[in-house]
């Protein structure tokens, strides 16, 4: 089993270096293949710019083998060349953007099957904002104000990205719609890394993780570890 990194947004800048360096280290170091998936940024035609920014960011952290894959829709998610590239990757990073579009692009695709297998084989699967949202059992689609089934790599949680700015405003509605699900608030420039070998999450970056579950609110600061009663596929 590998590692899962869920980030709250404002990626590729500032204190997001903390969780991203950890992801690179857990993946095997700066020379391992890193693949960036820009699909969530495709609806507003931002995928190329965001992808280039991601490459520059990871290279600035010392990465020597990072690339953007042209995975931007459900058709390209089944492209054989992209599937092969993902199979070789040790760190797979899903950009932010539109969570519903990303989820639909990956759901049931060959790329998603390879990503899931990569995690089981020890790779790091990372997502920021929409990327983190789609990886979990449920996510909130702000465009339609509806709860949607996610890719379910992490069971029983729903991510609230940008928690310190606007994500916290989703809490009252989602507590009603998902009463048995852990609402997992992640501040900007902050990430939570799941380490399968220990079953714990560890907080990195500028802000906090805020967990809403069973009528309780728990806050975890950078450097703290916590465990959740969730499943990881």
mmCIF file of N, CA, C and O in Angstrom, residues 53-136:
data_model
loop_
_atom_site.group_PDB
_atom_site.id
_atom_site.type_symbol
_atom_site.label_atom_id
_atom_site.label_comp_id
_atom_site.label_asym_id
_atom_site.label_seq_id
_atom_site.Cartn_x
_atom_site.Cartn_y
_atom_site.Cartn_z
ATOM 1 N N UNK A 53 2.593 25.210 -14.576
ATOM 2 C CA UNK A 53 2.915 25.732 -13.245
ATOM 3 C C UNK A 53 3.285 24.595 -12.298
ATOM 4 O O UNK A 53 4.209 24.723 -11.484
ATOM 5 N N UNK A 54 2.579 23.475 -12.417
ATOM 6 C CA UNK A 54 2.888 22.318 -11.589
ATOM 7 C C UNK A 54 4.258 21.747 -11.878
ATOM 8 O O UNK A 54 5.001 21.383 -10.956
ATOM 9 N N UNK A 55 4.626 21.675 -13.143
ATOM 10 C CA UNK A 55 5.958 21.184 -13.510
ATOM 11 C C UNK A 55 7.031 22.107 -12.934
ATOM 12 O O UNK A 55 8.014 21.646 -12.330
ATOM 13 N N UNK A 56 6.841 23.411 -13.100
ATOM 14 C CA UNK A 56 7.818 24.374 -12.569
ATOM 15 C C UNK A 56 7.942 24.238 -11.052
ATOM 16 O O UNK A 56 9.050 24.315 -10.496
ATOM 17 N N UNK A 57 6.815 24.022 -10.402
ATOM 18 C CA UNK A 57 6.801 23.908 -8.940
ATOM 19 C C UNK A 57 7.600 22.696 -8.459
ATOM 20 O O UNK A 57 8.479 22.814 -7.607
ATOM 21 N N UNK A 58 7.295 21.552 -9.008
ATOM 22 C CA UNK A 58 7.991 20.348 -8.564
ATOM 23 C C UNK A 58 9.461 20.368 -8.963
ATOM 24 O O UNK A 58 10.318 19.886 -8.205
ATOM 25 N N UNK A 59 9.785 20.942 -10.101
ATOM 26 C CA UNK A 59 11.193 21.093 -10.459
ATOM 27 C C UNK A 59 11.895 22.017 -9.467
ATOM 28 O O UNK A 59 13.051 21.780 -9.097
ATOM 29 N N UNK A 60 11.190 23.043 -9.012
ATOM 30 C CA UNK A 60 11.750 23.928 -8.001
ATOM 31 C C UNK A 60 12.000 23.239 -6.674
ATOM 32 O O UNK A 60 12.863 23.668 -5.896
ATOM 33 N N UNK A 61 11.252 22.163 -6.424
ATOM 34 C CA UNK A 61 11.454 21.364 -5.209
ATOM 35 C C UNK A 61 12.521 20.291 -5.408
ATOM 36 O O UNK A 61 12.798 19.523 -4.491
ATOM 37 N N UNK A 62 13.087 20.245 -6.622
ATOM 38 C CA UNK A 62 14.174 19.307 -6.889
ATOM 39 C C UNK A 62 13.827 18.137 -7.773
ATOM 40 O O UNK A 62 14.698 17.304 -8.072
ATOM 41 N N UNK A 63 12.574 18.021 -8.223
ATOM 42 C CA UNK A 63 12.168 16.897 -9.064
ATOM 43 C C UNK A 63 12.870 16.964 -10.420
ATOM 44 O O UNK A 63 12.993 18.038 -11.016
ATOM 45 N N UNK A 64 13.299 15.823 -10.911
ATOM 46 C CA UNK A 64 14.014 15.758 -12.188
ATOM 47 C C UNK A 64 13.231 15.058 -13.286
ATOM 48 O O UNK A 64 13.660 15.066 -14.441
ATOM 49 N N UNK A 65 12.077 14.461 -12.929
ATOM 50 C CA UNK A 65 11.345 13.650 -13.912
ATOM 51 C C UNK A 65 9.844 13.876 -13.739
ATOM 52 O O UNK A 65 9.101 12.962 -13.380
ATOM 53 N N UNK A 66 9.394 15.109 -13.975
ATOM 54 C CA UNK A 66 7.986 15.466 -13.785
ATOM 55 C C UNK A 66 7.392 15.902 -15.117
ATOM 56 O O UNK A 66 8.033 16.606 -15.894
ATOM 57 N N UNK A 67 6.168 15.461 -15.385
ATOM 58 C CA UNK A 67 5.520 15.805 -16.652
ATOM 59 C C UNK A 67 4.019 15.960 -16.442
ATOM 60 O O UNK A 67 3.442 15.427 -15.494
ATOM 61 N N UNK A 68 3.401 16.704 -17.355
ATOM 62 C CA UNK A 68 1.950 16.842 -17.392
ATOM 63 C C UNK A 68 1.410 15.859 -18.423
ATOM 64 O O UNK A 68 1.840 15.875 -19.581
ATOM 65 N N UNK A 69 0.479 15.032 -18.025
ATOM 66 C CA UNK A 69 -0.137 14.101 -18.965
ATOM 67 C C UNK A 69 -1.351 14.779 -19.607
ATOM 68 O O UNK A 69 -2.108 15.472 -18.926
ATOM 69 N N UNK A 70 -1.576 14.574 -20.902
ATOM 70 C CA UNK A 70 -2.719 15.201 -21.579
ATOM 71 C C UNK A 70 -4.033 14.484 -21.281
ATOM 72 O O UNK A 70 -4.808 14.169 -22.196
ATOM 73 N N UNK A 71 -4.280 14.251 -20.007
ATOM 74 C CA UNK A 71 -5.515 13.609 -19.573
ATOM 75 C C UNK A 71 -6.491 14.717 -19.223
ATOM 76 O O UNK A 71 -6.397 15.325 -18.150
ATOM 77 N N UNK A 72 -7.424 15.003 -20.134
ATOM 78 C CA UNK A 72 -8.307 16.151 -19.950
ATOM 79 C C UNK A 72 -9.790 15.798 -20.088
ATOM 80 O O UNK A 72 -10.636 16.671 -19.906
ATOM 81 N N UNK A 73 -10.101 14.533 -20.389
ATOM 82 C CA UNK A 73 -11.500 14.139 -20.538
ATOM 83 C C UNK A 73 -11.589 12.608 -20.473
ATOM 84 O O UNK A 73 -10.574 11.920 -20.300
ATOM 85 N N UNK A 74 -12.798 12.083 -20.610
ATOM 86 C CA UNK A 74 -12.985 10.636 -20.487
ATOM 87 C C UNK A 74 -12.322 9.873 -21.621
ATOM 88 O O UNK A 74 -11.883 8.733 -21.421
ATOM 89 N N UNK A 75 -12.223 10.480 -22.803
ATOM 90 C CA UNK A 75 -11.561 9.807 -23.922
ATOM 91 C C UNK A 75 -10.074 9.653 -23.657
ATOM 92 O O UNK A 75 -9.502 8.560 -23.802
ATOM 93 N N UNK A 76 -9.428 10.737 -23.246
ATOM 94 C CA UNK A 76 -7.992 10.665 -22.985
ATOM 95 C C UNK A 76 -7.678 9.832 -21.748
ATOM 96 O O UNK A 76 -6.577 9.301 -21.611
ATOM 97 N N UNK A 77 -8.643 9.662 -20.854
ATOM 98 C CA UNK A 77 -8.438 8.814 -19.677
ATOM 99 C C UNK A 77 -8.296 7.348 -20.053
ATOM 100 O O UNK A 77 -7.876 6.538 -19.225
ATOM 101 N N UNK A 78 -8.640 7.022 -21.291
ATOM 102 C CA UNK A 78 -8.478 5.651 -21.780
ATOM 103 C C UNK A 78 -7.396 5.541 -22.848
ATOM 104 O O UNK A 78 -7.276 4.489 -23.485
ATOM 105 N N UNK A 79 -6.635 6.610 -23.018
ATOM 106 C CA UNK A 79 -5.565 6.611 -24.013
ATOM 107 C C UNK A 79 -4.446 5.664 -23.573
ATOM 108 O O UNK A 79 -3.932 5.782 -22.457
ATOM 109 N N UNK A 80 -4.037 4.719 -24.424
ATOM 110 C CA UNK A 80 -3.020 3.740 -24.018
ATOM 111 C C UNK A 80 -1.699 4.363 -23.591
ATOM 112 O O UNK A 80 -1.064 3.869 -22.648
ATOM 113 N N UNK A 81 -1.260 5.431 -24.246
ATOM 114 C CA UNK A 81 0.010 6.061 -23.879
ATOM 115 C C UNK A 81 -0.067 6.685 -22.493
ATOM 116 O O UNK A 81 0.899 6.609 -21.710
ATOM 117 N N UNK A 82 -1.198 7.303 -22.187
ATOM 118 C CA UNK A 82 -1.375 7.887 -20.854
ATOM 119 C C UNK A 82 -1.415 6.792 -19.794
ATOM 120 O O UNK A 82 -0.818 6.932 -18.708
ATOM 121 N N UNK A 83 -2.091 5.707 -20.101
ATOM 122 C CA UNK A 83 -2.173 4.589 -19.160
ATOM 123 C C UNK A 83 -0.780 4.039 -18.856
ATOM 124 O O UNK A 83 -0.445 3.764 -17.694
ATOM 125 N N UNK A 84 0.050 3.892 -19.877
ATOM 126 C CA UNK A 84 1.412 3.396 -19.678
ATOM 127 C C UNK A 84 2.219 4.368 -18.822
ATOM 128 O O UNK A 84 2.958 3.959 -17.910
ATOM 129 N N UNK A 85 2.078 5.669 -19.087
ATOM 130 C CA UNK A 85 2.820 6.667 -18.311
ATOM 131 C C UNK A 85 2.406 6.639 -16.843
ATOM 132 O O UNK A 85 3.255 6.730 -15.943
ATOM 133 N N UNK A 86 1.119 6.492 -16.580
ATOM 134 C CA UNK A 86 0.645 6.425 -15.196
ATOM 135 C C UNK A 86 1.175 5.183 -14.493
ATOM 136 O O UNK A 86 1.516 5.227 -13.306
ATOM 137 N N UNK A 87 1.252 4.084 -15.210
ATOM 138 C CA UNK A 87 1.733 2.837 -14.613
ATOM 139 C C UNK A 87 3.186 2.950 -14.165
ATOM 140 O O UNK A 87 3.609 2.242 -13.248
ATOM 141 N N UNK A 88 3.941 3.839 -14.793
ATOM 142 C CA UNK A 88 5.350 4.026 -14.439
ATOM 143 C C UNK A 88 5.539 5.073 -13.343
ATOM 144 O O UNK A 88 6.645 5.209 -12.806
ATOM 145 N N UNK A 89 4.489 5.802 -13.009
ATOM 146 C CA UNK A 89 4.604 6.943 -12.089
ATOM 147 C C UNK A 89 4.638 6.490 -10.632
ATOM 148 O O UNK A 89 3.945 5.555 -10.239
ATOM 149 N N UNK A 90 5.420 7.199 -9.850
ATOM 150 C CA UNK A 90 5.502 6.948 -8.411
ATOM 151 C C UNK A 90 4.777 8.015 -7.598
ATOM 152 O O UNK A 90 4.475 7.817 -6.422
ATOM 153 N N UNK A 91 4.520 9.157 -8.221
ATOM 154 C CA UNK A 91 3.714 10.213 -7.613
ATOM 155 C C UNK A 91 2.767 10.724 -8.687
ATOM 156 O O UNK A 91 3.205 11.193 -9.743
ATOM 157 N N UNK A 92 1.466 10.607 -8.429
ATOM 158 C CA UNK A 92 0.434 11.043 -9.366
ATOM 159 C C UNK A 92 -0.351 12.157 -8.689
ATOM 160 O O UNK A 92 -0.910 11.967 -7.607
ATOM 161 N N UNK A 93 -0.383 13.322 -9.348
ATOM 162 C CA UNK A 93 -0.939 14.529 -8.727
ATOM 163 C C UNK A 93 -2.115 15.042 -9.549
ATOM 164 O O UNK A 93 -1.971 15.359 -10.724
ATOM 165 N N UNK A 94 -3.289 15.158 -8.908
ATOM 166 C CA UNK A 94 -4.499 15.659 -9.545
ATOM 167 C C UNK A 94 -4.685 17.132 -9.195
ATOM 168 O O UNK A 94 -4.836 17.489 -8.018
ATOM 169 N N UNK A 95 -4.683 17.972 -10.217
ATOM 170 C CA UNK A 95 -4.840 19.409 -10.026
ATOM 171 C C UNK A 95 -6.237 19.778 -9.542
ATOM 172 O O UNK A 95 -7.186 19.003 -9.672
ATOM 173 N N UNK A 96 -6.353 21.019 -9.070
ATOM 174 C CA UNK A 96 -7.650 21.571 -8.707
ATOM 175 C C UNK A 96 -8.407 22.081 -9.917
ATOM 176 O O UNK A 96 -7.889 22.133 -11.030
ATOM 177 N N UNK A 97 -9.666 22.468 -9.673
ATOM 178 C CA UNK A 97 -10.514 22.960 -10.751
ATOM 179 C C UNK A 97 -11.970 22.589 -10.505
ATOM 180 O O UNK A 97 -12.558 22.956 -9.489
ATOM 181 N N UNK A 98 -12.515 21.787 -11.397
ATOM 182 C CA UNK A 98 -13.924 21.410 -11.347
ATOM 183 C C UNK A 98 -14.043 19.941 -10.939
ATOM 184 O O UNK A 98 -13.738 19.046 -11.735
ATOM 185 N N UNK A 99 -14.492 19.653 -9.711
ATOM 186 C CA UNK A 99 -14.494 18.269 -9.225
ATOM 187 C C UNK A 99 -15.416 17.340 -10.011
ATOM 188 O O UNK A 99 -15.073 16.182 -10.252
ATOM 189 N N UNK A 100 -16.572 17.830 -10.416
ATOM 190 C CA UNK A 100 -17.507 16.972 -11.149
ATOM 191 C C UNK A 100 -16.915 16.543 -12.484
ATOM 192 O O UNK A 100 -17.008 15.365 -12.869
ATOM 193 N N UNK A 101 -16.295 17.471 -13.169
ATOM 194 C CA UNK A 101 -15.686 17.146 -14.462
ATOM 195 C C UNK A 101 -14.575 16.121 -14.284
ATOM 196 O O UNK A 101 -14.473 15.160 -15.057
ATOM 197 N N UNK A 102 -13.742 16.323 -13.276
ATOM 198 C CA UNK A 102 -12.652 15.384 -13.015
ATOM 199 C C UNK A 102 -13.189 13.999 -12.684
ATOM 200 O O UNK A 102 -12.701 12.984 -13.206
ATOM 201 N N UNK A 103 -14.179 13.943 -11.805
ATOM 202 C CA UNK A 103 -14.746 12.647 -11.427
ATOM 203 C C UNK A 103 -15.330 11.903 -12.604
ATOM 204 O O UNK A 103 -15.131 10.693 -12.753
ATOM 205 N N UNK A 104 -16.042 12.614 -13.471
ATOM 206 C CA UNK A 104 -16.633 11.978 -14.637
ATOM 207 C C UNK A 104 -15.568 11.509 -15.622
ATOM 208 O O UNK A 104 -15.720 10.472 -16.264
ATOM 209 N N UNK A 105 -14.494 12.278 -15.750
ATOM 210 C CA UNK A 105 -13.422 11.899 -16.676
ATOM 211 C C UNK A 105 -12.738 10.607 -16.245
ATOM 212 O O UNK A 105 -12.405 9.757 -17.079
ATOM 213 N N UNK A 106 -12.535 10.442 -14.943
ATOM 214 C CA UNK A 106 -11.767 9.298 -14.452
ATOM 215 C C UNK A 106 -12.619 8.071 -14.132
ATOM 216 O O UNK A 106 -12.125 6.944 -14.224
ATOM 217 N N UNK A 107 -13.856 8.266 -13.756
ATOM 218 C CA UNK A 107 -14.683 7.158 -13.272
ATOM 219 C C UNK A 107 -14.787 6.041 -14.308
ATOM 220 O O UNK A 107 -15.201 6.260 -15.443
ATOM 221 N N UNK A 108 -14.400 4.845 -13.917
ATOM 222 C CA UNK A 108 -14.492 3.686 -14.785
ATOM 223 C C UNK A 108 -13.459 3.612 -15.892
ATOM 224 O O UNK A 108 -13.517 2.700 -16.729
ATOM 225 N N UNK A 109 -12.508 4.526 -15.889
ATOM 226 C CA UNK A 109 -11.522 4.579 -16.974
ATOM 227 C C UNK A 109 -10.340 3.655 -16.709
ATOM 228 O O UNK A 109 -10.093 3.214 -15.583
ATOM 229 N N UNK A 110 -9.589 3.385 -17.764
ATOM 230 C CA UNK A 110 -8.355 2.614 -17.622
ATOM 231 C C UNK A 110 -7.349 3.378 -16.764
ATOM 232 O O UNK A 110 -6.594 2.779 -15.990
ATOM 233 N N UNK A 111 -7.328 4.700 -16.906
ATOM 234 C CA UNK A 111 -6.399 5.499 -16.097
ATOM 235 C C UNK A 111 -6.699 5.358 -14.615
ATOM 236 O O UNK A 111 -5.785 5.210 -13.797
ATOM 237 N N UNK A 112 -7.983 5.381 -14.253
ATOM 238 C CA UNK A 112 -8.314 5.250 -12.835
ATOM 239 C C UNK A 112 -7.947 3.868 -12.302
ATOM 240 O O UNK A 112 -7.478 3.739 -11.170
ATOM 241 N N UNK A 113 -8.137 2.853 -13.114
ATOM 242 C CA UNK A 113 -7.737 1.509 -12.689
ATOM 243 C C UNK A 113 -6.236 1.464 -12.414
ATOM 244 O O UNK A 113 -5.788 0.878 -11.411
ATOM 245 N N UNK A 114 -5.455 2.093 -13.285
ATOM 246 C CA UNK A 114 -4.004 2.102 -13.103
ATOM 247 C C UNK A 114 -3.620 2.928 -11.880
ATOM 248 O O UNK A 114 -2.714 2.555 -11.122
ATOM 249 N N UNK A 115 -4.291 4.053 -11.663
ATOM 250 C CA UNK A 115 -4.006 4.881 -10.484
ATOM 251 C C UNK A 115 -4.283 4.092 -9.202
ATOM 252 O O UNK A 115 -3.485 4.108 -8.257
ATOM 253 N N UNK A 116 -5.405 3.399 -9.169
ATOM 254 C CA UNK A 116 -5.747 2.587 -7.990
ATOM 255 C C UNK A 116 -4.704 1.498 -7.760
ATOM 256 O O UNK A 116 -4.283 1.256 -6.618
ATOM 257 N N UNK A 117 -4.281 0.851 -8.841
ATOM 258 C CA UNK A 117 -3.264 -0.192 -8.710
ATOM 259 C C UNK A 117 -1.917 0.392 -8.278
ATOM 260 O O UNK A 117 -1.169 -0.253 -7.528
ATOM 261 N N UNK A 118 -1.606 1.600 -8.761
ATOM 262 C CA UNK A 118 -0.356 2.251 -8.368
ATOM 263 C C UNK A 118 -0.328 2.486 -6.868
ATOM 264 O O UNK A 118 0.700 2.275 -6.210
ATOM 265 N N UNK A 119 -1.459 2.919 -6.315
ATOM 266 C CA UNK A 119 -1.525 3.119 -4.864
ATOM 267 C C UNK A 119 -1.285 1.800 -4.122
ATOM 268 O O UNK A 119 -0.503 1.746 -3.158
ATOM 269 N N UNK A 120 -1.912 0.742 -4.576
ATOM 270 C CA UNK A 120 -1.739 -0.552 -3.924
ATOM 271 C C UNK A 120 -0.306 -1.059 -4.025
ATOM 272 O O UNK A 120 0.146 -1.845 -3.190
ATOM 273 N N UNK A 121 0.417 -0.564 -5.029
ATOM 274 C CA UNK A 121 1.810 -0.977 -5.240
ATOM 275 C C UNK A 121 2.812 -0.048 -4.575
ATOM 276 O O UNK A 121 4.017 -0.238 -4.742
ATOM 277 N N UNK A 122 2.331 0.968 -3.848
ATOM 278 C CA UNK A 122 3.237 1.814 -3.084
ATOM 279 C C UNK A 122 3.398 3.231 -3.552
ATOM 280 O O UNK A 122 4.159 4.002 -2.947
ATOM 281 N N UNK A 123 2.696 3.645 -4.607
ATOM 282 C CA UNK A 123 2.831 5.008 -5.119
ATOM 283 C C UNK A 123 2.104 6.006 -4.217
ATOM 284 O O UNK A 123 1.279 5.645 -3.378
ATOM 285 N N UNK A 124 2.413 7.284 -4.430
ATOM 286 C CA UNK A 124 1.720 8.382 -3.758
ATOM 287 C C UNK A 124 0.662 8.920 -4.712
ATOM 288 O O UNK A 124 0.969 9.298 -5.848
ATOM 289 N N UNK A 125 -0.586 8.983 -4.254
ATOM 290 C CA UNK A 125 -1.677 9.573 -5.023
ATOM 291 C C UNK A 125 -2.067 10.864 -4.314
ATOM 292 O O UNK A 125 -2.454 10.849 -3.146
ATOM 293 N N UNK A 126 -1.926 11.991 -5.024
ATOM 294 C CA UNK A 126 -2.147 13.301 -4.412
ATOM 295 C C UNK A 126 -3.196 14.074 -5.181
ATOM 296 O O UNK A 126 -3.333 13.932 -6.402
ATOM 297 N N UNK A 127 -3.936 14.913 -4.467
ATOM 298 C CA UNK A 127 -4.898 15.795 -5.113
ATOM 299 C C UNK A 127 -5.057 17.059 -4.302
ATOM 300 O O UNK A 127 -5.014 17.032 -3.071
ATOM 301 N N UNK A 128 -5.232 18.167 -5.000
ATOM 302 C CA UNK A 128 -5.456 19.444 -4.335
ATOM 303 C C UNK A 128 -6.816 19.994 -4.726
ATOM 304 O O UNK A 128 -7.204 19.948 -5.899
ATOM 305 N N UNK A 129 -7.551 20.486 -3.737
ATOM 306 C CA UNK A 129 -8.870 21.067 -3.950
ATOM 307 C C UNK A 129 -9.760 20.077 -4.707
ATOM 308 O O UNK A 129 -10.065 19.010 -4.189
ATOM 309 N N UNK A 130 -10.168 20.362 -5.944
ATOM 310 C CA UNK A 130 -11.022 19.437 -6.688
ATOM 311 C C UNK A 130 -10.385 18.067 -6.833
ATOM 312 O O UNK A 130 -11.083 17.049 -6.821
ATOM 313 N N UNK A 131 -9.060 18.028 -6.962
ATOM 314 C CA UNK A 131 -8.364 16.741 -7.055
ATOM 315 C C UNK A 131 -8.531 15.913 -5.806
ATOM 316 O O UNK A 131 -8.743 14.693 -5.871
ATOM 317 N N UNK A 132 -8.445 16.558 -4.647
ATOM 318 C CA UNK A 132 -8.649 15.857 -3.378
ATOM 319 C C UNK A 132 -10.108 15.445 -3.205
ATOM 320 O O UNK A 132 -10.412 14.342 -2.741
ATOM 321 N N UNK A 133 -11.010 16.323 -3.589
ATOM 322 C CA UNK A 133 -12.436 16.049 -3.433
ATOM 323 C C UNK A 133 -12.852 14.789 -4.185
ATOM 324 O O UNK A 133 -13.533 13.911 -3.647
ATOM 325 N N UNK A 134 -12.445 14.698 -5.435
ATOM 326 C CA UNK A 134 -12.878 13.583 -6.281
ATOM 327 C C UNK A 134 -12.330 12.247 -5.816
ATOM 328 O O UNK A 134 -12.925 11.201 -6.101
ATOM 329 N N UNK A 135 -11.226 12.252 -5.078
ATOM 330 C CA UNK A 135 -10.614 11.000 -4.635
ATOM 331 C C UNK A 135 -11.414 10.298 -3.537
ATOM 332 O O UNK A 135 -11.208 9.111 -3.293
ATOM 333 N N UNK A 136 -12.324 11.010 -2.896
ATOM 334 C CA UNK A 136 -12.996 10.461 -1.717
ATOM 335 C C UNK A 136 -14.385 9.919 -2.055
ATOM 336 O O UNK A 136 -14.843 9.994 -3.189
#
